[in-house]
XYZ file of C-alpha atoms in Angstrom:
704
model
C 36.815 18.860 -35.568
C 36.919 22.298 -37.126
C 40.214 23.897 -38.096
C 40.475 27.233 -39.899
C 42.458 27.199 -43.084
C 43.518 30.853 -43.147
C 45.088 33.168 -40.598
C 42.398 35.252 -38.904
C 42.110 37.318 -35.764
C 41.065 34.771 -33.155
C 39.808 37.457 -30.785
C 37.280 38.471 -33.424
C 36.287 34.823 -33.674
C 35.910 34.749 -29.911
C 33.676 37.828 -30.021
C 31.590 36.243 -32.774
C 31.321 33.119 -30.670
C 30.105 35.167 -27.690
C 27.558 36.969 -29.846
C 25.869 33.644 -30.527
C 26.426 32.280 -27.043
C 22.966 30.661 -27.114
C 24.420 28.133 -29.557
C 27.054 26.825 -27.109
C 28.744 24.362 -27.493
C 28.183 24.257 -31.266
C 29.607 27.801 -31.526
C 33.105 26.843 -30.324
C 35.701 27.718 -32.949
C 37.907 24.832 -31.836
C 36.653 21.467 -30.663
C 37.445 17.809 -31.100
C 33.759 16.888 -31.100
C 31.966 16.287 -34.352
C 29.504 18.926 -35.458
C 26.482 16.692 -34.997
C 27.659 15.870 -31.449
C 27.930 19.569 -30.576
C 24.494 20.243 -32.003
C 23.109 17.342 -29.995
C 24.563 18.861 -26.813
C 22.941 22.175 -27.699
C 19.526 20.555 -28.157
C 19.794 18.724 -24.870
C 20.497 21.973 -23.026
C 17.510 23.631 -24.707
C 15.249 20.753 -23.674
C 16.101 20.956 -19.973
C 16.997 24.647 -19.576
C 13.992 25.288 -17.304
C 15.244 22.578 -14.979
C 18.910 23.571 -15.105
C 18.805 27.348 -14.699
C 16.982 29.806 -12.477
C 15.389 32.513 -14.646
C 14.876 34.830 -11.657
C 17.630 37.478 -11.874
C 17.299 38.178 -8.148
C 19.148 34.945 -7.398
C 21.497 35.005 -10.407
C 25.097 34.815 -9.288
C 28.415 33.855 -10.886
C 31.467 34.210 -8.656
C 35.097 34.537 -9.811
C 38.272 33.928 -7.803
C 41.229 35.287 -9.810
C 44.927 35.979 -9.460
C 46.759 38.259 -11.948
C 50.464 38.700 -12.684
C 52.060 41.331 -10.531
C 49.279 41.306 -7.935
C 49.325 39.825 -4.480
C 46.645 37.303 -3.555
C 43.381 36.218 -5.131
C 40.482 38.569 -5.705
C 36.804 37.587 -5.580
C 34.271 39.099 -7.974
C 30.505 38.452 -8.010
C 28.385 39.018 -11.100
C 24.615 39.111 -10.586
C 23.560 39.971 -14.141
C 24.594 39.357 -17.718
C 25.758 42.966 -18.038
C 28.072 42.614 -15.047
C 29.381 39.338 -16.444
C 30.197 40.820 -19.857
C 31.845 43.847 -18.272
C 34.036 41.639 -16.120
C 35.114 39.188 -18.824
C 35.668 41.754 -21.564
C 37.992 43.878 -19.472
C 40.914 45.185 -21.533
C 43.622 43.000 -20.050
C 45.027 39.489 -20.277
C 43.412 36.542 -18.586
C 44.504 35.973 -14.992
C 47.243 33.485 -14.257
C 44.653 31.455 -12.305
C 40.907 31.834 -12.579
C 38.196 29.921 -10.715
C 34.565 30.260 -11.822
C 31.888 28.966 -9.433
C 28.308 28.027 -10.288
C 26.197 26.913 -7.342
C 22.705 25.716 -6.533
C 20.637 26.191 -3.391
C 20.557 22.441 -2.792
C 21.118 19.183 -4.680
C 17.664 19.209 -6.327
C 17.462 22.913 -7.161
C 18.414 24.724 -10.387
C 21.674 26.621 -10.694
C 21.645 30.144 -9.312
C 22.193 31.752 -12.682
C 20.347 32.278 -15.929
C 21.041 30.327 -19.061
C 22.320 33.448 -20.805
C 24.960 34.034 -18.134
C 26.077 30.416 -18.189
C 26.404 29.985 -21.954
C 28.141 33.381 -22.310
C 30.717 32.332 -19.704
C 31.250 28.976 -21.435
C 31.587 30.656 -24.849
C 34.075 33.291 -23.687
C 36.149 30.741 -21.794
C 35.887 28.201 -24.666
C 34.822 25.347 -22.369
C 34.876 21.983 -24.146
C 31.578 20.467 -25.346
C 31.680 17.213 -23.274
C 31.265 19.369 -20.164
C 27.541 19.345 -21.049
C 27.335 15.697 -19.920
C 28.362 16.779 -16.431
C 26.099 19.833 -16.465
C 22.986 17.729 -17.134
C 23.446 15.927 -13.811
C 22.392 19.106 -11.973
C 19.153 21.039 -11.905
C 15.723 20.823 -10.353
C 14.400 17.333 -9.692
C 12.184 15.434 -7.244
C 14.450 12.406 -7.052
C 18.121 11.589 -7.247
C 19.632 12.336 -10.615
C 22.218 10.032 -12.145
C 24.056 9.158 -8.920
C 25.575 6.300 -10.892
C 27.065 8.589 -13.566
C 30.659 9.822 -13.570
C 32.806 10.810 -16.497
C 36.295 11.936 -17.418
C 36.877 13.656 -20.773
C 39.894 15.513 -22.144
C 41.161 17.364 -25.192
C 44.870 18.018 -25.742
C 46.378 20.546 -28.150
C 50.120 19.886 -27.932
C 51.391 20.401 -31.485
C 52.700 23.941 -31.763
C 52.432 24.066 -35.560
C 48.673 23.413 -35.424
C 47.720 25.927 -32.772
C 49.075 29.176 -34.183
C 45.740 29.981 -35.818
C 43.997 29.780 -32.421
C 46.338 32.072 -30.517
C 44.784 35.144 -28.851
C 47.706 37.380 -27.710
C 45.291 40.018 -26.397
C 44.139 37.610 -23.711
C 47.444 35.789 -23.299
C 46.107 32.553 -24.803
C 48.711 30.652 -26.805
C 46.405 27.960 -28.165
C 48.762 25.287 -26.836
C 46.766 23.834 -23.970
C 45.268 20.808 -22.287
C 41.591 20.571 -21.371
C 39.839 18.075 -19.175
C 36.615 17.731 -17.199
C 35.253 15.217 -14.717
C 32.801 14.925 -11.875
C 33.048 13.346 -8.450
C 30.590 12.265 -5.785
C 30.914 12.419 -2.047
C 28.793 12.091 1.062
C 28.196 15.038 3.345
C 26.966 14.555 6.891
C 25.026 17.087 8.914
C 24.748 17.400 12.688
C 21.309 16.657 14.104
C 20.093 14.850 10.999
C 18.657 11.376 11.475
C 19.982 10.186 8.122
C 23.526 8.915 7.812
C 24.357 11.478 5.115
C 23.518 12.852 1.700
C 25.257 12.284 -1.616
C 26.620 15.396 -3.302
C 28.430 15.855 -6.588
C 30.740 18.429 -8.075
C 31.737 18.921 -11.709
C 35.139 20.368 -12.646
C 36.485 21.760 -15.892
C 40.169 22.618 -16.150
C 42.307 24.059 -18.907
C 46.015 24.819 -18.692
C 47.986 26.908 -21.162
C 51.305 25.152 -21.747
C 53.113 28.384 -22.701
C 51.696 31.138 -20.546
C 50.818 28.912 -17.573
C 47.304 30.369 -17.363
C 45.004 28.065 -15.491
C 41.198 28.039 -15.711
C 38.811 26.172 -13.401
C 35.043 25.977 -13.766
C 33.269 24.382 -10.837
C 29.584 23.426 -10.566
C 28.400 22.377 -7.110
C 25.166 22.076 -5.181
C 26.500 24.154 -2.297
C 29.425 26.364 -1.334
C 31.567 23.560 0.106
C 33.950 23.226 -2.843
C 34.210 26.997 -3.268
C 35.104 27.412 0.394
C 37.730 24.665 0.211
C 39.420 26.152 -2.865
C 39.268 29.694 -1.481
C 40.813 28.577 1.800
C 43.518 26.538 0.056
C 44.389 29.445 -2.270
C 45.128 31.664 0.700
C 46.723 29.156 3.086
C 48.360 26.387 1.049
C 51.837 27.363 -0.089
C 51.682 25.690 -3.502
C 48.483 27.552 -4.416
C 49.365 31.088 -3.369
C 50.229 33.761 -5.938
C 53.920 33.544 -4.959
C 53.996 29.985 -6.320
C 52.483 31.057 -9.678
C 55.446 33.156 -10.835
C 56.568 30.558 -13.391
C 54.944 27.883 -15.500
C 56.285 25.045 -13.337
C 54.659 26.567 -10.279
C 51.371 27.006 -12.162
C 51.450 23.358 -13.282
C 52.168 22.201 -9.734
C 49.278 24.389 -8.464
C 46.966 22.754 -11.013
C 47.848 19.291 -9.714
C 47.338 20.435 -6.135
C 43.901 21.845 -6.989
C 42.936 18.427 -8.316
C 43.887 16.999 -4.929
C 41.459 19.381 -3.207
C 38.606 17.763 -5.145
C 40.073 14.278 -4.656
C 40.210 14.660 -0.893
C 36.664 16.031 -0.829
C 35.328 12.919 -2.561
C 37.090 10.611 -0.066
C 35.988 12.334 3.136
C 33.107 11.357 5.437
C 32.786 7.854 3.982
C 34.079 6.277 7.172
C 31.551 8.100 9.351
C 28.757 7.414 6.875
C 29.467 3.682 6.685
C 29.900 3.496 10.478
C 26.411 4.968 10.978
C 24.944 2.480 8.533
C 26.836 -0.363 10.190
C 25.570 0.656 13.638
C 21.972 0.713 12.465
C 22.415 -2.514 10.513
C 23.905 -4.416 13.443
C 21.236 -3.101 15.811
C 18.511 -4.593 13.615
C 20.333 -7.848 12.938
C 21.198 -8.337 16.621
C 17.505 -8.148 17.482
C 16.810 -10.823 14.913
C 19.681 -13.027 16.053
C 18.677 -12.712 19.702
C 14.999 -13.321 19.077
C 13.783 -16.256 21.255
C 12.687 -18.273 18.271
C 13.548 -21.579 19.967
C 11.490 -20.739 23.028
C 8.578 -19.690 20.875
C 8.920 -22.800 18.734
C 8.866 -25.053 21.787
C 5.855 -23.192 23.145
C 3.903 -23.617 19.936
C 5.271 -27.033 18.947
C 2.967 -29.882 17.903
C 3.264 -33.347 19.393
C 3.231 -35.166 16.061
C 3.712 -38.584 17.670
C 0.541 -38.416 19.710
C -1.192 -36.672 16.825
C -0.508 -39.661 14.571
C -1.603 -42.008 17.340
C -4.864 -40.115 17.598
C -5.389 -40.425 13.849
C -4.536 -44.154 13.682
C -6.251 -45.241 16.895
C -9.599 -47.101 16.587
C -12.654 -45.062 17.360
C -14.280 -45.745 20.701
C -16.914 -44.023 22.722
C -14.371 -42.861 25.283
C -12.234 -41.217 22.574
C -15.297 -39.548 21.160
C -16.176 -38.132 24.547
C -12.535 -37.088 25.162
C -12.198 -35.377 21.763
C -15.445 -33.607 22.377
C -14.133 -32.370 25.719
C -10.956 -31.053 24.093
C -12.383 -29.401 21.012
C -15.638 -28.083 22.390
C -15.377 -24.432 23.468
C -18.418 -24.995 25.723
C -16.508 -27.122 28.247
C -18.389 -26.709 31.537
C -19.157 -28.734 34.630
C -20.756 -32.157 34.023
C -23.994 -31.081 35.603
C -24.552 -28.006 33.450
C -27.032 -28.004 30.544
C -24.309 -27.385 27.980
C -22.181 -30.270 29.174
C -21.687 -33.138 26.699
C -22.610 -35.558 29.476
C -26.186 -34.231 29.480
C -26.764 -34.211 25.725
C -27.375 -37.010 23.307
C -25.307 -36.530 20.172
C -24.519 -38.614 17.123
C -20.820 -38.835 16.274
C -19.356 -39.962 12.974
C -15.851 -41.102 12.173
C -15.235 -37.942 10.180
C -16.083 -35.636 13.080
C -14.011 -37.757 15.462
C -10.930 -37.609 13.218
C -11.366 -33.914 12.762
C -11.523 -33.489 16.511
C -8.356 -35.537 16.855
C -6.571 -33.227 14.396
C -7.852 -30.079 16.012
C -7.048 -31.202 19.535
C -3.242 -30.816 19.335
C -3.663 -27.437 17.716
C -5.906 -26.339 20.518
C -3.538 -27.955 23.011
C -0.499 -25.937 21.991
C -2.654 -22.840 21.974
C -3.483 -23.308 25.646
C -0.577 -21.056 26.638
C -0.993 -18.400 23.975
C -3.515 -16.154 22.284
C -5.723 -18.991 21.098
C -6.181 -20.127 24.660
C -7.143 -16.593 25.520
C -9.659 -16.510 22.683
C -11.081 -19.876 23.761
C -11.429 -18.615 27.309
C -13.557 -15.784 25.956
C -16.379 -18.299 25.450
C -18.560 -18.604 28.544
C -17.850 -21.567 30.742
C -14.793 -22.865 28.915
C -11.757 -23.054 31.236
C -8.664 -24.061 29.273
C -5.944 -25.751 31.271
C -2.728 -27.398 30.238
C -3.495 -30.447 32.415
C -6.689 -31.022 30.427
C -4.753 -31.444 27.166
C -1.755 -33.295 28.505
C -3.019 -36.802 27.575
C -3.420 -35.826 23.931
C -0.130 -33.937 23.800
C 1.689 -36.892 25.215
C 3.234 -34.765 27.943
C 2.112 -35.607 31.476
C 0.975 -32.861 33.815
C 3.797 -31.066 35.566
C 4.602 -32.032 39.076
C 4.565 -29.606 41.950
C 8.377 -29.582 41.971
C 8.509 -28.522 38.314
C 5.944 -25.838 38.944
C 7.997 -24.457 41.799
C 11.166 -24.407 39.713
C 9.610 -22.606 36.746
C 6.941 -19.963 36.683
C 4.302 -20.574 34.024
C 2.484 -17.706 32.340
C -0.496 -19.232 30.585
C -1.883 -15.862 29.519
C 1.352 -14.603 27.969
C 1.254 -14.239 24.200
C 4.353 -15.936 22.730
C 4.235 -13.612 19.740
C 5.248 -10.750 22.025
C 8.723 -12.252 21.869
C 8.918 -11.193 18.192
C 7.212 -7.818 18.441
C 10.432 -6.084 17.316
C 10.595 -8.236 14.159
C 8.232 -6.244 11.957
C 7.845 -5.315 8.306
C 8.842 -1.777 9.196
C 12.214 -3.053 10.403
C 12.555 -5.133 7.253
C 11.883 -2.027 5.198
C 14.521 -0.145 7.177
C 16.934 -3.021 6.671
C 16.393 -2.965 2.908
C 16.959 0.800 2.921
C 20.312 0.307 4.628
C 21.251 -2.318 2.056
C 20.340 0.060 -0.777
C 22.426 2.858 0.792
C 25.409 0.529 1.181
C 25.121 -0.603 -2.418
C 24.893 3.000 -3.637
C 27.871 4.055 -1.539
C 29.972 1.192 -2.893
C 29.033 2.071 -6.464
C 29.815 5.771 -5.983
C 33.220 5.063 -4.433
C 34.091 2.672 -7.246
C 33.192 5.259 -9.867
C 35.162 7.950 -8.015
C 38.168 5.634 -7.878
C 37.925 5.056 -11.628
C 37.845 8.814 -12.285
C 40.860 9.401 -10.055
C 42.785 6.681 -11.873
C 41.833 8.201 -15.238
C 43.130 11.613 -14.152
C 46.421 10.119 -12.929
C 46.912 8.099 -16.116
C 46.097 11.173 -18.186
C 48.831 13.265 -16.604
C 51.299 10.391 -16.706
C 50.682 9.968 -20.421
C 51.001 13.724 -20.964
C 54.389 13.995 -19.346
C 55.624 11.063 -21.433
C 54.346 12.549 -24.685
C 56.981 13.878 -27.111
C 54.986 17.042 -27.832
C 54.764 17.937 -24.147
C 56.966 20.984 -23.375
C 60.400 20.130 -22.011
C 60.234 22.710 -19.254
C 57.136 20.986 -17.870
C 58.712 17.527 -18.060
C 60.952 18.729 -15.289
C 57.870 18.529 -13.042
C 58.103 14.733 -12.849
C 58.754 14.785 -9.077
C 55.676 16.967 -8.595
C 53.619 14.595 -10.729
C 54.994 11.602 -8.785
C 53.958 13.227 -5.528
C 50.530 13.947 -7.023
C 50.222 10.308 -8.093
C 51.215 9.043 -4.646
C 48.658 11.222 -2.888
C 45.950 10.352 -5.396
C 46.803 6.645 -5.080
C 46.481 6.846 -1.300
C 43.026 8.380 -1.726
C 42.077 5.585 -4.120
C 43.346 3.023 -1.601
C 41.238 4.627 1.130
C 38.182 4.400 -1.098
C 38.971 0.765 -1.872
C 39.270 -0.013 1.827
C 35.865 1.488 2.445
C 34.539 -0.554 -0.464
C 35.911 -3.659 1.256
C 34.023 -2.669 4.403
C 30.878 -2.256 2.336
C 31.364 -5.678 0.735
C 31.618 -7.241 4.198
C 28.573 -5.332 5.418
C 26.659 -6.419 2.326
C 27.347 -10.052 3.239
C 26.127 -9.320 6.754
C 23.107 -7.566 5.284
C 22.168 -10.504 3.053
C 22.562 -12.987 5.908
C 20.564 -10.777 8.258
C 17.825 -10.185 5.747
C 17.563 -13.913 5.088
C 17.287 -14.607 8.809
C 14.821 -11.747 9.169
C 12.616 -13.130 6.413
C 12.752 -16.641 7.892
C 11.686 -15.329 11.298
C 8.839 -13.414 9.706
C 7.793 -16.507 7.784
C 7.953 -18.591 10.962
C 5.810 -16.081 12.838
C 3.290 -15.845 10.019
C 3.176 -19.639 9.728
C 2.530 -20.067 13.433
C -0.154 -17.391 13.349
C -1.744 -19.134 10.378
C -1.798 -22.398 12.284
C -3.450 -20.731 15.249
C -5.960 -19.047 12.995
C -6.637 -22.437 11.439
C -7.253 -23.938 14.874
C -9.564 -21.090 15.777
C -11.370 -21.501 12.453
C -11.848 -25.205 13.106
C -13.295 -24.458 16.527
C -15.622 -21.937 14.973
C -16.548 -24.506 12.341
C -17.492 -26.991 15.029
C -19.623 -24.414 16.756
C -21.206 -23.585 13.425
C -21.976 -27.247 12.795
C -23.676 -27.489 16.187
C -25.580 -24.325 15.464
C -26.583 -25.708 12.051
C -27.817 -28.880 13.691
C -29.900 -26.837 16.099
C -31.207 -24.775 13.232
C -32.138 -27.990 11.423
C -34.109 -29.136 14.430
C -35.781 -25.750 14.645
C -36.634 -26.022 10.958
C -38.263 -29.385 11.508
C -40.259 -27.921 14.381
C -41.286 -25.033 12.196
C -42.427 -27.467 9.495
C -44.640 -29.298 11.999
C -46.052 -25.994 13.226
C -46.687 -24.982 9.620
C -48.562 -28.222 8.958
C -50.697 -27.602 12.058
C -51.417 -24.097 10.888
C -52.393 -25.490 7.490
C -54.905 -27.843 9.140
C -56.293 -24.960 11.174
C -56.585 -22.884 8.017
C -58.509 -25.643 6.274
C -60.880 -25.935 9.227
C -61.270 -22.168 9.303
C -62.086 -22.207 5.597
C -64.805 -24.791 6.198
C -66.208 -22.791 9.101
C -66.160 -19.678 6.933
C -68.166 -21.482 4.229
C -70.697 -22.588 6.860
C -70.956 -19.041 8.116
C -71.660 -17.816 4.571
C -74.454 -20.414 4.249
C -75.897 -19.416 7.616
C -75.768 -15.759 6.618
C -77.578 -16.363 3.360
C -80.234 -18.516 5.071
C -80.671 -15.834 7.724
C -81.155 -13.203 5.029
C -83.797 -15.410 3.404
C -85.789 -16.089 6.553
C -85.357 -12.748 8.304
C -88.085 -10.836 6.389
C -90.609 -13.650 6.820
C -89.869 -13.958 10.495
C -90.102 -10.237 10.935
C -93.485 -10.152 9.238
C -94.827 -13.316 10.873
C -93.817 -12.392 14.429
C -93.806 -9.001 15.973
C -92.228 -7.852 19.177
C -94.501 -7.703 22.144
C -94.467 -5.398 25.092
C -91.409 -5.102 27.313
C -90.603 -7.996 29.572
C -91.047 -5.978 32.763
C -94.856 -5.776 32.228
C -95.238 -9.145 30.556
C -97.056 -10.676 33.509
C -99.554 -7.808 33.707
C -100.556 -8.214 30.061
C -100.431 -11.952 29.606
C -103.722 -12.077 27.783
C -102.828 -9.269 25.475
C -99.522 -10.900 24.616
C -101.179 -14.189 23.961
C -103.695 -12.876 21.474
C -101.681 -10.019 19.968
C -98.271 -11.700 19.339
C -98.609 -11.779 15.516
C -99.667 -9.322 12.838
C -102.142 -11.793 11.417
C -103.991 -12.787 14.513
C -104.889 -16.519 14.555
C -102.708 -17.303 11.577
C -103.226 -19.167 8.303
C -104.949 -22.176 9.882
C -108.065 -21.768 12.024
C -110.243 -24.236 13.980
C -113.961 -24.096 13.878
C -115.044 -23.602 17.474
C -118.567 -24.741 16.677
C -117.407 -28.026 15.312
C -115.278 -29.598 17.978
C -114.960 -32.850 16.151
C -113.050 -31.259 13.301
C -109.832 -33.299 12.525
C -107.940 -30.681 10.454
C -107.965 -26.841 10.645
C -109.387 -24.730 7.928
C -106.877 -23.145 5.482
C -107.169 -19.379 5.132
C -105.719 -18.639 1.668
C -106.511 -14.941 1.767
C -104.352 -14.563 4.832
C -101.394 -16.217 3.024
C -101.827 -13.906 0.075
C -101.659 -10.962 2.406
C -98.518 -12.467 4.044
C -96.910 -13.090 0.638
C -97.631 -9.583 -0.553
C -95.863 -8.182 2.460
C -93.065 -10.790 3.081
C -91.720 -11.583 -0.371
C -91.203 -7.973 -1.510
C -89.542 -7.211 1.819
C -87.292 -10.264 1.369
C -86.312 -9.170 -2.153
C -85.638 -5.649 -0.964
C -83.380 -6.955 1.852
C -81.347 -9.179 -0.480
C -81.106 -6.351 -3.040
C -79.825 -3.908 -0.455
C -77.223 -6.468 0.732
C -76.054 -7.124 -2.844
C -75.897 -3.406 -3.537
C -73.785 -2.739 -0.443
C -71.436 -5.618 -1.336
C -71.218 -4.335 -4.890
C -70.299 -0.864 -3.652
C -67.599 -2.272 -1.382
C -66.115 -4.272 -4.273
C -65.958 -1.271 -6.596
C -64.608 0.925 -3.849
C -61.637 -1.447 -3.462
C -61.186 -1.551 -7.238
C -61.209 2.233 -7.458
C -58.727 2.506 -4.602
C -56.332 0.077 -6.329
C -56.637 1.952 -9.637
C -55.983 5.243 -7.869
C -52.844 3.845 -6.232
C -51.582 2.634 -9.608
C -52.263 5.994 -11.241
C -50.560 7.878 -8.433
C -47.487 5.586 -8.687
C -47.353 6.187 -12.454
C -47.598 9.951 -11.924
C -44.788 9.858 -9.381
C -42.534 7.860 -11.703
C -43.256 10.218 -14.572
C -42.575 13.243 -12.383
C -39.261 11.762 -11.220
C -38.258 10.952 -14.811
C -39.090 14.516 -15.887
C -36.981 15.923 -13.069
C -34.022 13.708 -14.005
C -34.391 14.647 -17.667
C -34.507 18.328 -16.724
C -31.378 17.960 -14.588
C -29.554 16.218 -17.428
C -30.616 18.910 -19.885
C -29.369 21.618 -17.515
C -26.046 19.813 -17.150
C -25.652 19.539 -20.923
C -26.492 23.216 -21.315
C -23.931 24.191 -18.683
C -21.218 22.114 -20.385
C -22.038 23.696 -23.729
C -21.792 27.144 -22.176
C -18.418 26.236 -20.649
C -17.170 24.939 -23.996
C -18.297 28.161 -25.691
């Protein structure tokens, strides 16, 4: 706390304070805050000034509502610039007997419609206490709610006359003997045509009252014009707030208490309508949950555990195997069809039989719901309740029962709970959060109202409090009664919220249990469907196994054929080589005769001219008929060898040469394909490297 030690002109100090208005609140020449606290407030304002204030002078506006001595009624003044603000505040006259200063924002998440310079100059000239910064920081631009849980009441009292003479400013009518306080309140404001129940709004109030001159100062920060309109209307219509009631200090003090009540009533309004809307929505959701036909759905989807256990404990027989197969198989058709189990030979194990016994009740209870519908989607699988009755343990319904109750086998039982969704649960949680927030806000408002009442009650009991104001005890008592009634109204609404919160918790618990029940039943049905699919998959796997065995036998047959083909191919190679060896000799030894069409006309010629070498290598001596062995003609063989063997070598050489060329042609083609693949890979790598280099160059250019 700073206190001057020598008598100085306090108006000059005020002017010096306004000259360094940017330093508010550390520039105040009287404060009960420590210096480091004031400097901390200053830094916090500097950190969030862009969020708190609108720098656009087009929307800058500070509005005053003032009443002076000797004048009738309140006068409104609007300042849209710092120059206008200085001209209005530095007018050469005393402060008004009652002054209201209004700072507003476009909406609850928008900055104040004034610049920082205008705001801090107003606070410096009016010497607003430093703790008011805590309330100021709750406003400003934001995407989300700001500090809806924060309320505060702060005060500074200067009641000792001997200690305030150095702070008196006679030029402005300020005696230095004054009380200062500030607080903020929250309320809910409803709007017509809006789907939401309401919106939370806050207002911050600063009030100072001069205990000698009766001058009253109010600084109000709101997110709309609601509080300004209420105070303006009350100042012109309420008898205790008119200028006629401000002729003496007692009337000014009574007007100050009444102005507090304007804010108190604002914070207590609309809660009933807001909570009623939430209650209506809450009960609508909970009633749907409470009226949900859970019992009907449970009975529809219930398992017959008794017969299920019997099926598990019963000895395995062929009839049970056939029956379980009929129940679990989705391919249930007429006995004469190919897919019927009566026409197929299958091997059943105890494991598959037990599994069928477990699946059967699941499939049975699904016969009247979506699983039955999914099972009916398989061709030739009619699902009927009578078919599963023996396993369920419930006999088929008689004709009388069927007449008395209509059965919908295709109806999905989950349609009964279609209104119980996660979206409704989310809405329910939102209502619970709104109720909790409303209860918290009303509790904090009640605490602030109690603090204000206790503050004034302690003031009027203080020894330093002026005697002429102690005569206002009846006015203060009336103020306390009205404020207490407002607190009681808030407490009653809090009681409603506590009851609704119990209803909310019970409803949410029931809601979650219904959701869990639905999800559990769906999981069971999915499990049954998965088991059916597993059975079908096992049958398919068995068929695939048989097909695999068939394929193996076919593969073995193909292998035998391949071996035989390989042998035949080897024989063909041998025949080819032998043909190549004997072809030249045959060609030389035998020549083609004349065409067949004239063969009969030239029989003699063909007989004696069929070979190149006439009679051949062996000749008979016609003169010697008793000759036992023909004569060998070696010269004829030499002639044959000279012609045949070279021709044979040439034929084999040509064949080898052609085969050699074919081999190298294939080799060259393979090498060419490899080279072309290598060239393509290299070309692609070069293109990628070029692209990377261009990208690096572009980034370097951007960095430069």
